[in-house]
Tab-separated table of C-alpha atoms in Angstrom:
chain	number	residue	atom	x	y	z
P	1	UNK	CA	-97.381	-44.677	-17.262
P	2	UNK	CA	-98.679	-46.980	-19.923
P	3	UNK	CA	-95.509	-46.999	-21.848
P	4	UNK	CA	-93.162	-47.517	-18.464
P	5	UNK	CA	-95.301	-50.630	-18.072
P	6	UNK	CA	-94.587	-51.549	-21.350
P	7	UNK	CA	-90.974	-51.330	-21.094
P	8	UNK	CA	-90.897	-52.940	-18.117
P	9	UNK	CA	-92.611	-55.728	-19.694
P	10	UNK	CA	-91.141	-55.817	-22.877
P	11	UNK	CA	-87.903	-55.804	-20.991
P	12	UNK	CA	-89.028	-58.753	-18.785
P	13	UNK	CA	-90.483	-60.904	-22.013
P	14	UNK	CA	-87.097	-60.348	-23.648
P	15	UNK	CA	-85.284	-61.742	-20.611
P	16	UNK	CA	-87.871	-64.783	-20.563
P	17	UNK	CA	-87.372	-65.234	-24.281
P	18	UNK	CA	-83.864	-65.436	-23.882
P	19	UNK	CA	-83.575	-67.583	-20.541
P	20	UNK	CA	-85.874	-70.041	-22.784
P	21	UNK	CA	-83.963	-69.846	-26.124
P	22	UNK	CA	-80.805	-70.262	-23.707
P	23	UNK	CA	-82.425	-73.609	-21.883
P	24	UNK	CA	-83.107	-75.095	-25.252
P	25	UNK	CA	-79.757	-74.499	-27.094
P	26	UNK	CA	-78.199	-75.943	-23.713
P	27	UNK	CA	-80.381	-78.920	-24.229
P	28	UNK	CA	-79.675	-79.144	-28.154
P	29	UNK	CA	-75.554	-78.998	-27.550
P	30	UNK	CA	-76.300	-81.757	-24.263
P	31	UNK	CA	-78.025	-84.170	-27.045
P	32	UNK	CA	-75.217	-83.486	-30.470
P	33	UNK	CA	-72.405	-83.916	-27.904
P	34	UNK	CA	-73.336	-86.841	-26.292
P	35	UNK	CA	-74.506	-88.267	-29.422
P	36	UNK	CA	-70.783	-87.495	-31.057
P	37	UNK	CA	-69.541	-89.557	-27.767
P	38	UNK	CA	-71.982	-92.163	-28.580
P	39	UNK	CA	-71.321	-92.541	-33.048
P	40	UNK	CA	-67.498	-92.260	-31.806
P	41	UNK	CA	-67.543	-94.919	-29.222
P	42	UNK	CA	-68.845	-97.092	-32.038
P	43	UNK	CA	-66.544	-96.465	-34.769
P	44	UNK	CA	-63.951	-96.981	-32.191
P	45	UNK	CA	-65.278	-100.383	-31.614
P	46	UNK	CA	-65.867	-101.337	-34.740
P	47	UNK	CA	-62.207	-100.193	-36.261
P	48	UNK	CA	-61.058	-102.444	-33.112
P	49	UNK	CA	-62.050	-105.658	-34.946
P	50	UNK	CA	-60.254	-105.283	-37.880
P	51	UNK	CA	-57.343	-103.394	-36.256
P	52	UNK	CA	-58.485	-100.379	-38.400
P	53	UNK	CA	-57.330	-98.254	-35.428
P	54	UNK	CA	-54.307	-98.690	-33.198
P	55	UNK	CA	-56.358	-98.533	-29.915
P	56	UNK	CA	-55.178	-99.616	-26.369
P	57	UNK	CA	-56.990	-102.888	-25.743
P	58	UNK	CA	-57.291	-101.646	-21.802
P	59	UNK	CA	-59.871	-98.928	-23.475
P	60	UNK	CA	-63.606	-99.565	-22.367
P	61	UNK	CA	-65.171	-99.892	-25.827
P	62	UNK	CA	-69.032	-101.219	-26.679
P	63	UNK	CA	-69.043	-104.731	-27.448
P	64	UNK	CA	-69.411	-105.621	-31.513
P	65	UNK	CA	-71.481	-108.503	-32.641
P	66	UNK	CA	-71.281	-110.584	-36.139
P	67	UNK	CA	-73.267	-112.763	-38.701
P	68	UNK	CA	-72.509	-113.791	-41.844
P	69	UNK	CA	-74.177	-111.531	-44.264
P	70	UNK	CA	-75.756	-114.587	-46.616
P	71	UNK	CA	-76.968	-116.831	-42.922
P	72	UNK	CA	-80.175	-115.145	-42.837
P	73	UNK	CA	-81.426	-118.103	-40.732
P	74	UNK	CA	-80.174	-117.310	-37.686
P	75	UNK	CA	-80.508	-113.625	-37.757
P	76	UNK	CA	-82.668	-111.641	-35.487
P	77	UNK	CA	-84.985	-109.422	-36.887
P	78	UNK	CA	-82.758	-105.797	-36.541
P	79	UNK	CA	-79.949	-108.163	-38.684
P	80	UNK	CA	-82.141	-109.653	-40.692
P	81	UNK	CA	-83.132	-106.064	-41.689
P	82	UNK	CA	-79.121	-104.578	-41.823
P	83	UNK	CA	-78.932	-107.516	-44.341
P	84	UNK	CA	-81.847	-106.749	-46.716
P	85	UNK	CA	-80.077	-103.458	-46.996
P	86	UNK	CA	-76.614	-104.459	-47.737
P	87	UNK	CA	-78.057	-106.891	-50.648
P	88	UNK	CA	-80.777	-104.667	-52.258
P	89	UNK	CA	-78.002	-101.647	-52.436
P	90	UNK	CA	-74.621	-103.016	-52.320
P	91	UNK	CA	-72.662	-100.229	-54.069
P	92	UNK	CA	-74.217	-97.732	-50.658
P	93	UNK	CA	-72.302	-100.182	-48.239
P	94	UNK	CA	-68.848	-100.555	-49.674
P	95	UNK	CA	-66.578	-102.901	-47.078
P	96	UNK	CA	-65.224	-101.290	-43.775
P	97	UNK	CA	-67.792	-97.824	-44.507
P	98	UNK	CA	-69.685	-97.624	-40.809
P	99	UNK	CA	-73.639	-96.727	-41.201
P	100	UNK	CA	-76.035	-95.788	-38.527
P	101	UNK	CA	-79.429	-97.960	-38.795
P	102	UNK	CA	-82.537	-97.427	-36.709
P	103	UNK	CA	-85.004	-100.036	-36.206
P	104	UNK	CA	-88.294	-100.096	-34.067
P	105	UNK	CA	-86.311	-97.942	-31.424
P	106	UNK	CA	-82.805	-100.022	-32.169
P	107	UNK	CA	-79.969	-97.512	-32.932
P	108	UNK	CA	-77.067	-99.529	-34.179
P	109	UNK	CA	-74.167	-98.915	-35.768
P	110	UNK	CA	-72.177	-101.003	-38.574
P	111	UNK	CA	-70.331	-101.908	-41.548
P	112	UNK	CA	-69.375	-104.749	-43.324
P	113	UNK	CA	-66.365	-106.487	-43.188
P	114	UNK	CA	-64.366	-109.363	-45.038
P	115	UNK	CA	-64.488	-112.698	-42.622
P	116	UNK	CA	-60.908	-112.921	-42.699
P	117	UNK	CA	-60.141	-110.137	-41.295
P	118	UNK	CA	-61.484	-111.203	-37.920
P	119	UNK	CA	-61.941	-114.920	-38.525
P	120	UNK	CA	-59.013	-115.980	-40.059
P	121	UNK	CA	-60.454	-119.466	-41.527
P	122	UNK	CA	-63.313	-118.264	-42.839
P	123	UNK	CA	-64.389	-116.637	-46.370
P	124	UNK	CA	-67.465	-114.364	-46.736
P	125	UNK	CA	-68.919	-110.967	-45.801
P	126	UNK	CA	-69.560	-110.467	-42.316
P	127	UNK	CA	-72.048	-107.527	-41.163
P	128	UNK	CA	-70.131	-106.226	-37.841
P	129	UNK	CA	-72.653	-104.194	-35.557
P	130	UNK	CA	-72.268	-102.126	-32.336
P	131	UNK	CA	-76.103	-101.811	-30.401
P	132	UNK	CA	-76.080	-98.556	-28.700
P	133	UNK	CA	-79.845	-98.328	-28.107
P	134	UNK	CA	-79.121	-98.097	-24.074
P	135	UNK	CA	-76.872	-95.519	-24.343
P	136	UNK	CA	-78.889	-93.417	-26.862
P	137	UNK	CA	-82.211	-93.792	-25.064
P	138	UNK	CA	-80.131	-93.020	-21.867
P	139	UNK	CA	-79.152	-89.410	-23.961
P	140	UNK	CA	-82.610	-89.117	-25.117
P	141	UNK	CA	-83.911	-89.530	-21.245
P	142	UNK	CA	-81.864	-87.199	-20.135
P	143	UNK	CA	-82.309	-84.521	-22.323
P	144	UNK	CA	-86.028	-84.591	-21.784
P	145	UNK	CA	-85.232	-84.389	-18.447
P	146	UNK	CA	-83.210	-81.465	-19.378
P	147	UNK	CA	-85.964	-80.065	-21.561
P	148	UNK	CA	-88.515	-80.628	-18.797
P	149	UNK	CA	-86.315	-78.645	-16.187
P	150	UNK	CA	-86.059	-75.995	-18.726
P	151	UNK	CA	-89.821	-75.384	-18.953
P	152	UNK	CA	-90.402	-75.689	-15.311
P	153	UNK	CA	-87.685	-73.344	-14.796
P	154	UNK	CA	-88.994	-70.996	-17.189
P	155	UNK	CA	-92.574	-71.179	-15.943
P	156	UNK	CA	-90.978	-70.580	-12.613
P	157	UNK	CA	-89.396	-67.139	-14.197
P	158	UNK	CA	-92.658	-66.618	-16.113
P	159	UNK	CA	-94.417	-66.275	-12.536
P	160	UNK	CA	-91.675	-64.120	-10.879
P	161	UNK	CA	-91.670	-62.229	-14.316
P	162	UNK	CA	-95.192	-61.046	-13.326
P	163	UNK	CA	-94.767	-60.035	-10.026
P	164	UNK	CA	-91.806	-58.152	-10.987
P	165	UNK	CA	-93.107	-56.405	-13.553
P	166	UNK	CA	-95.706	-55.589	-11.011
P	167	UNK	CA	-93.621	-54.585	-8.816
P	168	UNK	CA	-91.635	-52.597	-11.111
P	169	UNK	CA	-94.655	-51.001	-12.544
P	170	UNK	CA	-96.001	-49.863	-8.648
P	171	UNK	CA	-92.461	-48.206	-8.164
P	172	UNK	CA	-92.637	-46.437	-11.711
P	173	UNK	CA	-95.978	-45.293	-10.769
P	174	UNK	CA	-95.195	-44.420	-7.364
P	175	UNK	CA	-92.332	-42.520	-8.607
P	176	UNK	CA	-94.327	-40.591	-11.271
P	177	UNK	CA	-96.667	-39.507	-8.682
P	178	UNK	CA	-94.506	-38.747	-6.533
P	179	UNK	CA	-92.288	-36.426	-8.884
P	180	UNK	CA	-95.576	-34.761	-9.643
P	181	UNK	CA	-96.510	-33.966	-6.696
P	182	UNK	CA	-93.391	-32.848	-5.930
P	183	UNK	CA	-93.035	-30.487	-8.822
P	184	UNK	CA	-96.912	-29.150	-8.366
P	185	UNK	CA	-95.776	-28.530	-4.151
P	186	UNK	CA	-92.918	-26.469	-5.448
P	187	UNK	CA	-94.709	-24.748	-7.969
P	188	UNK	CA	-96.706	-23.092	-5.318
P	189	UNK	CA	-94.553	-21.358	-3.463
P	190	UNK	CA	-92.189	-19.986	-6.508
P	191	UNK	CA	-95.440	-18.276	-8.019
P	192	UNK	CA	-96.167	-16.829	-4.694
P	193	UNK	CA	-92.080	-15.336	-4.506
P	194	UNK	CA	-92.229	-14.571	-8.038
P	195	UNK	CA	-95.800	-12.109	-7.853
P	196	UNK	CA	-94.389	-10.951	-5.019
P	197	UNK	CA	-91.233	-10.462	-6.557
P	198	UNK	CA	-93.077	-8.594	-9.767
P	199	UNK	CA	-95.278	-6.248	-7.791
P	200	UNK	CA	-92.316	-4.867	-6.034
P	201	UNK	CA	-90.852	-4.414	-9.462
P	202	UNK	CA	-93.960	-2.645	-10.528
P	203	UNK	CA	-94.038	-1.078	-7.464
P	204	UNK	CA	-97.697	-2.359	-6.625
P	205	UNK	CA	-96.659	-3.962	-3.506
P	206	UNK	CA	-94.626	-2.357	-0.822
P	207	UNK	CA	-91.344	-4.373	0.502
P	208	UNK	CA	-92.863	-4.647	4.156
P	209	UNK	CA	-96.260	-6.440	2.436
P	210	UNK	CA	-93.809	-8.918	0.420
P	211	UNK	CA	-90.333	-9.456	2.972
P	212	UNK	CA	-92.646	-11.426	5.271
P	213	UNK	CA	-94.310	-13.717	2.517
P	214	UNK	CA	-91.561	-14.141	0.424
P	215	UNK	CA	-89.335	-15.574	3.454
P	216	UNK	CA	-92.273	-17.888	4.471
P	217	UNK	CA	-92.715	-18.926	1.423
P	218	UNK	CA	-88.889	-19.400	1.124
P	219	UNK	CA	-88.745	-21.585	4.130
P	220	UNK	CA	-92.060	-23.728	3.372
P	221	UNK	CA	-90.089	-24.799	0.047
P	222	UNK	CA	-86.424	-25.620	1.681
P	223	UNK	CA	-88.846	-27.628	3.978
P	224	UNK	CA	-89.956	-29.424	1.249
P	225	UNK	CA	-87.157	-29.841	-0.711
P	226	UNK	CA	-85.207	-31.067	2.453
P	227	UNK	CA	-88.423	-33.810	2.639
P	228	UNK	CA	-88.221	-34.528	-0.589
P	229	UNK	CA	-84.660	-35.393	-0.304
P	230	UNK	CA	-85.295	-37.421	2.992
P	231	UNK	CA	-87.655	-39.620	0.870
P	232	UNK	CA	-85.046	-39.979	-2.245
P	233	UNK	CA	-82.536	-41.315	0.566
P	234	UNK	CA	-85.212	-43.734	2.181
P	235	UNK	CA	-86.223	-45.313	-0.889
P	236	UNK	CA	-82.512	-45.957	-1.907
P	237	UNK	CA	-81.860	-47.285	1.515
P	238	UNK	CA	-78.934	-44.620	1.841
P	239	UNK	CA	-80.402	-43.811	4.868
P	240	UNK	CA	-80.119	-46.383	7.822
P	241	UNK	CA	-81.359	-45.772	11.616
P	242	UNK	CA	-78.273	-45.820	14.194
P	243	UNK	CA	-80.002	-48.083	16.695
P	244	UNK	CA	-78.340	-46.222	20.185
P	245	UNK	CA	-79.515	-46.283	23.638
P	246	UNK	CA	-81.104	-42.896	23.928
P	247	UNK	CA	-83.050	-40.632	26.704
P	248	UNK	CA	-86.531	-40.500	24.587
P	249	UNK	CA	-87.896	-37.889	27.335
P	250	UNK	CA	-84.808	-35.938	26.533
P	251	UNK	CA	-85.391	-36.497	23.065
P	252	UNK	CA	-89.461	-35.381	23.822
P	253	UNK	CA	-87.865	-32.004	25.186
P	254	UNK	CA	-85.963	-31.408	22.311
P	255	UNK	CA	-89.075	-31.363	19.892
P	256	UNK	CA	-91.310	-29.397	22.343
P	257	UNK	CA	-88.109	-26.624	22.597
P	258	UNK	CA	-88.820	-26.553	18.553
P	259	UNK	CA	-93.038	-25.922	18.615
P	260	UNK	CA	-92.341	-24.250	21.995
P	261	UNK	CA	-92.671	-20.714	20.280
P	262	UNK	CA	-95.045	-21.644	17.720
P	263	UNK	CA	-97.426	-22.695	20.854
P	264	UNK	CA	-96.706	-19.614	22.898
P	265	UNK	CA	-97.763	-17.503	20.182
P	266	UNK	CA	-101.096	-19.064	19.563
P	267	UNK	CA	-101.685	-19.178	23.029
P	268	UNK	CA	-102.103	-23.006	23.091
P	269	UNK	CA	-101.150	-24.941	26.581
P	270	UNK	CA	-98.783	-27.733	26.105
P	271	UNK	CA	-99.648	-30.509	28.919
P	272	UNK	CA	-96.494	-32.742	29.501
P	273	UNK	CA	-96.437	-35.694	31.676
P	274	UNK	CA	-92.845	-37.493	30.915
P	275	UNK	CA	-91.755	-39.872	33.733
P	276	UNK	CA	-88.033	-40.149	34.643
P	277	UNK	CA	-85.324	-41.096	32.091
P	278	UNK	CA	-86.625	-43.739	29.899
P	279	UNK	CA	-83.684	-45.135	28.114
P	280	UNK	CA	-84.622	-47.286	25.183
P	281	UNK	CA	-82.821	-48.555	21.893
P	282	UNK	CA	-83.773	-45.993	18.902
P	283	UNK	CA	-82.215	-43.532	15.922
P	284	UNK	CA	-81.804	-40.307	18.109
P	285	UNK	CA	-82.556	-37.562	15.217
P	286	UNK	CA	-85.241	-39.713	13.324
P	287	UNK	CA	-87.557	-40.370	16.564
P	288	UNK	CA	-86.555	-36.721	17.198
P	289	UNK	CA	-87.543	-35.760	13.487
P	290	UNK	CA	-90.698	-37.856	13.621
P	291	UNK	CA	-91.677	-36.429	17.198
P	292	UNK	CA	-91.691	-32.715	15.918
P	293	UNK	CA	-93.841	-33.383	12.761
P	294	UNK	CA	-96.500	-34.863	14.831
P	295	UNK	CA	-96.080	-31.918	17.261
P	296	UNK	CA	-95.921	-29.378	15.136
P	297	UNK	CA	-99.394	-30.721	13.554
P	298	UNK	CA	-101.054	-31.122	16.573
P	299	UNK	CA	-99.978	-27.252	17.361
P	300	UNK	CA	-101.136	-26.117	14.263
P	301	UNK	CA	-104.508	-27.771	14.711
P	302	UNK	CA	-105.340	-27.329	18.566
P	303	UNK	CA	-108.167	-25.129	19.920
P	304	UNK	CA	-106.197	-24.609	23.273
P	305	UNK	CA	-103.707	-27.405	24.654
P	306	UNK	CA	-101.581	-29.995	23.232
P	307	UNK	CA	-100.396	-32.983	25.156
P	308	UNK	CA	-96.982	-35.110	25.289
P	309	UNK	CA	-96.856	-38.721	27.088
P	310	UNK	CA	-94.628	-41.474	27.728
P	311	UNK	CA	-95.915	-44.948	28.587
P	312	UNK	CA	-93.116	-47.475	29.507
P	313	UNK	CA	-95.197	-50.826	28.976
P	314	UNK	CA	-94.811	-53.910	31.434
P	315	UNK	CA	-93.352	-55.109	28.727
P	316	UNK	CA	-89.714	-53.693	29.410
P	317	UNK	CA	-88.937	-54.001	25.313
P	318	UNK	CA	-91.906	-51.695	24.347
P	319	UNK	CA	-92.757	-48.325	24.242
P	320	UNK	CA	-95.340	-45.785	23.812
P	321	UNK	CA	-95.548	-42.167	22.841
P	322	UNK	CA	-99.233	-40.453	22.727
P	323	UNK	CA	-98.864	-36.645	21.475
P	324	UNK	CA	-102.191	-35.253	21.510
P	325	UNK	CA	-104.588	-32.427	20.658
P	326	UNK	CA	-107.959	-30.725	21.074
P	327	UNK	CA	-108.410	-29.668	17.919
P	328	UNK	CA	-111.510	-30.498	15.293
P	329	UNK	CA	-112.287	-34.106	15.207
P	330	UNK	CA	-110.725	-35.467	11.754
P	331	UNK	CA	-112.604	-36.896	9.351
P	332	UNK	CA	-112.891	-40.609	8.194
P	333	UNK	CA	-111.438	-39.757	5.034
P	334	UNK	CA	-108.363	-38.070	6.536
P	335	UNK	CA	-107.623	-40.473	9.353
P	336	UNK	CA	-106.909	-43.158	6.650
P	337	UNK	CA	-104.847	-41.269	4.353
P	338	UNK	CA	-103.420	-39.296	6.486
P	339	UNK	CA	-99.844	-41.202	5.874
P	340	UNK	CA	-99.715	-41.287	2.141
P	341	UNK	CA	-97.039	-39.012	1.251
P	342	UNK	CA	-98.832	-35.859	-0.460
P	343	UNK	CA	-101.891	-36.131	0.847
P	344	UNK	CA	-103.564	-32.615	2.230
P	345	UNK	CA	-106.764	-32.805	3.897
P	346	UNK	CA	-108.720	-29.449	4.348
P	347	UNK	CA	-105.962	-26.717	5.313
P	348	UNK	CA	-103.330	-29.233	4.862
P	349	UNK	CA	-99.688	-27.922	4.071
P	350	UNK	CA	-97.685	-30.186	1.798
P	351	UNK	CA	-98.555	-33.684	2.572
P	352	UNK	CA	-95.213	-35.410	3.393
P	353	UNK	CA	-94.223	-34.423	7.147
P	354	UNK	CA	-96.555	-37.091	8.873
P	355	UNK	CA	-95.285	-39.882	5.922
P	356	UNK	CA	-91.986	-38.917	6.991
P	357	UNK	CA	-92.721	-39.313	10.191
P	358	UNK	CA	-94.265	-43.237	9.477
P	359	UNK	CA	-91.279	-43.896	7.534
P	360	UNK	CA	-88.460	-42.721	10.188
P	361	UNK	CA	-90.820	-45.148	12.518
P	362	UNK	CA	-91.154	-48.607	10.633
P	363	UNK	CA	-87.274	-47.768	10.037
P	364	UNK	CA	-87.366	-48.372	13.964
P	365	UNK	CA	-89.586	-51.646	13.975
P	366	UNK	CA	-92.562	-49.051	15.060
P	367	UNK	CA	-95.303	-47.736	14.064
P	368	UNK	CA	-97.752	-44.498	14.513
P	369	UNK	CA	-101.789	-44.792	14.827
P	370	UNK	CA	-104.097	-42.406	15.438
P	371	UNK	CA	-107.654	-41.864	16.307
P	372	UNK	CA	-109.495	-38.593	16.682
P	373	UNK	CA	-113.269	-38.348	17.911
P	374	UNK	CA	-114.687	-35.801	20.179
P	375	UNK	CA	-112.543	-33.202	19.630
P	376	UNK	CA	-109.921	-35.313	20.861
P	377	UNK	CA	-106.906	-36.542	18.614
P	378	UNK	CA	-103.920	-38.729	19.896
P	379	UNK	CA	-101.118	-39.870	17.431
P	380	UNK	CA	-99.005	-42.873	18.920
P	381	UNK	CA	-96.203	-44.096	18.244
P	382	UNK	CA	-94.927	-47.385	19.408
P	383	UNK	CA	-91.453	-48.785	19.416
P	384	UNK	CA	-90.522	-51.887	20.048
P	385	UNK	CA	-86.549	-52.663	21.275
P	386	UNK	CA	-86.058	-55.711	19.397
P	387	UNK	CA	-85.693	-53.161	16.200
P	388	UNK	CA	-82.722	-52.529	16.794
């Protein structure tokens, strides 16, 4: 089991990993492409003013800005800086060559230009610049925005990846118990057709000793196996209930024709009260299904007299059926696990006919209870119409 969890959480961590790796590589090619847009939309501009580029004048384009490179005096601060530059390395900023410069948060782009080129009556170097600080702290915004959505969505998957591995890890284990049970139930009854099977061959045990326990032992396993393969379909969801109006007293009869024998033979009185046809809303062979397993406990646990009612409540959408015995009162310990598939209190058979019997229920919007004390035990099962 330890390892299943760890695939299922390796698996999970990998998938987180990824969904991460995949926000930030989103967020990476969101920030180089816009800030292609953004280096190209100023080299546009700037080849605009000395018609370096033939570019439709209708274009939307930054606007460019100029001072003379050598009238420091009225130069602000980010030109006064672009300037400093240009002098200190001039052979780095050959004429019409576009830089990027950054300056206490500034991000401009320019180059540097001769005068007459834009100003046709004047001489000099002109330093030509494009500020695209809004438009690059606009990027930047938005791709922490991006970045923050990424980790909140990832935190978001972190969470669910916990209570799916969780999940995932209950219906491993579930599965792995169940499988064991499963092969330990069927187990039983192949040793017990197989000894058989040998002492015949060794001729220890007569045919008439071994026909009657080897065909028992034959049905208790199809039973089984036919339960086993009722819960495989229920926890796929192949199975569905076919929600029909249906005669549950008829349905009542049919189960009591099936432990009708059973009863007989034991001697045990079977007390039914069943009013006249209750039509109701339900899936005709699972209520039938779910009806027999309880009877057929009861039967196998009464002292003298099992009991079958129908209670249509006031309430014209609900209804009750109490199947009953006199048998032993059960014990605590029984009474709470008495649904879990597997489970075999003291003379138990295989475990899974009452959580078949839940599950073909709940499948119905019901449910079964039961309480035993006194000698007295009543399962119930109540439906409810709107299930359907």
């Amino acid at each position: 089991m330890r390892g299943e969890r760890s695939f299922n959480r390796k698996a999970m961590k990998l998938f987180l990993l990824l969904s991460l790796l995949s926000g930030l590589l989103i967020v990476a090619l969101f920030y180089i492409v816009q800030m292609h847009h953004i280096r190209a939309g100023a080299a546009k501009a700037l080849r605009r003013q000395f018609a370096m580029a033939g570019l439709e004048q209708a274009e939307k384009l930054p606007d460019c800005y100029y001072v003379f490179l050598e009238d420091e005096e009225f130069m602000t601060e980010p030109e006064r800086e672009m300037s400093r530059l240009c002098k200190e390395n001039p052979q780095e900023f050959p004429l019409y060559k576009i830089h990027h410069f950054s300056y206490q948060g500034s991000s401009i782009y320019f180059c540097l230009a001769d005068a007459q080129e834009i100003l046709l009556d004047a001489e000099g170097i002109l330093l030509v610049y494009v500020d695209m600080s809004f438009a690059v702290n606009m990027v930047r915004t938005a791709a922490a925005i991006l970045a923050g959505a990424a980790g909140v969505l990832c935190l978001i998957l972190f969470w669910a990846e916990r209570r799916t591995v969780g999940i995932l890890d209950e219906k491993d284990r579930s599965m792995k118990e169940f499988f064991s049970n499963a092969s330990h139930e069927l187990k039983t009854p192949l040793m017990a057709i197989r000894g058989y099977a040998e002492g015949m061959e060794q001729g220890v045990v007569s045919w008439e000793t071994a026909y009657p326990v080897m065909i028992r032992e034959t049905e208790r396993m199809e039973g089984l196996i036919h339960s086993i393969l009722e819960f495989s379909k229920l926890d796929s969801g192949m199975r569905k209930p076919r929600m029909l109006q249906n005669d549950v007293r008829e349905i009542l009869y049919d189960a009591i024709g099936i432990i009708e024998p059973a009863a007989q033979k034991r001697g045990i009185q079977m007390i039914v009260r069943l009013p006249e046809p209750v039509l109701f809303y339900c899936d005709e062979e699972m209520l039938f299904s779910a009806c027999s397993n309880i009877m057929t406990n009861c039967v196998r646990y009464a002292k003298t007299s099992i009991t079958a009612e129908i209670f249509r409540q006031t309430d014209p959408g609900l209804l009750r059926i109490c199947i009953g015995n006199d048998g032993e009162t059960i014990s605590k310990q029984d009474l709470e696990h008495m649904f879990d598939r597997f489970y075999k209190g003291a003379g138990g058979q295989s475990g899974l006919g009452m959580a078949l019997s839940l599950e073909y229920v709940r499948l119905q919007g019901g449910n079964i209870t039961v309480r035993s004390q006194e000698g007295h035990t009543v399962f119930e099962i109540v439906l409810r119409e709107d299930g359907k």
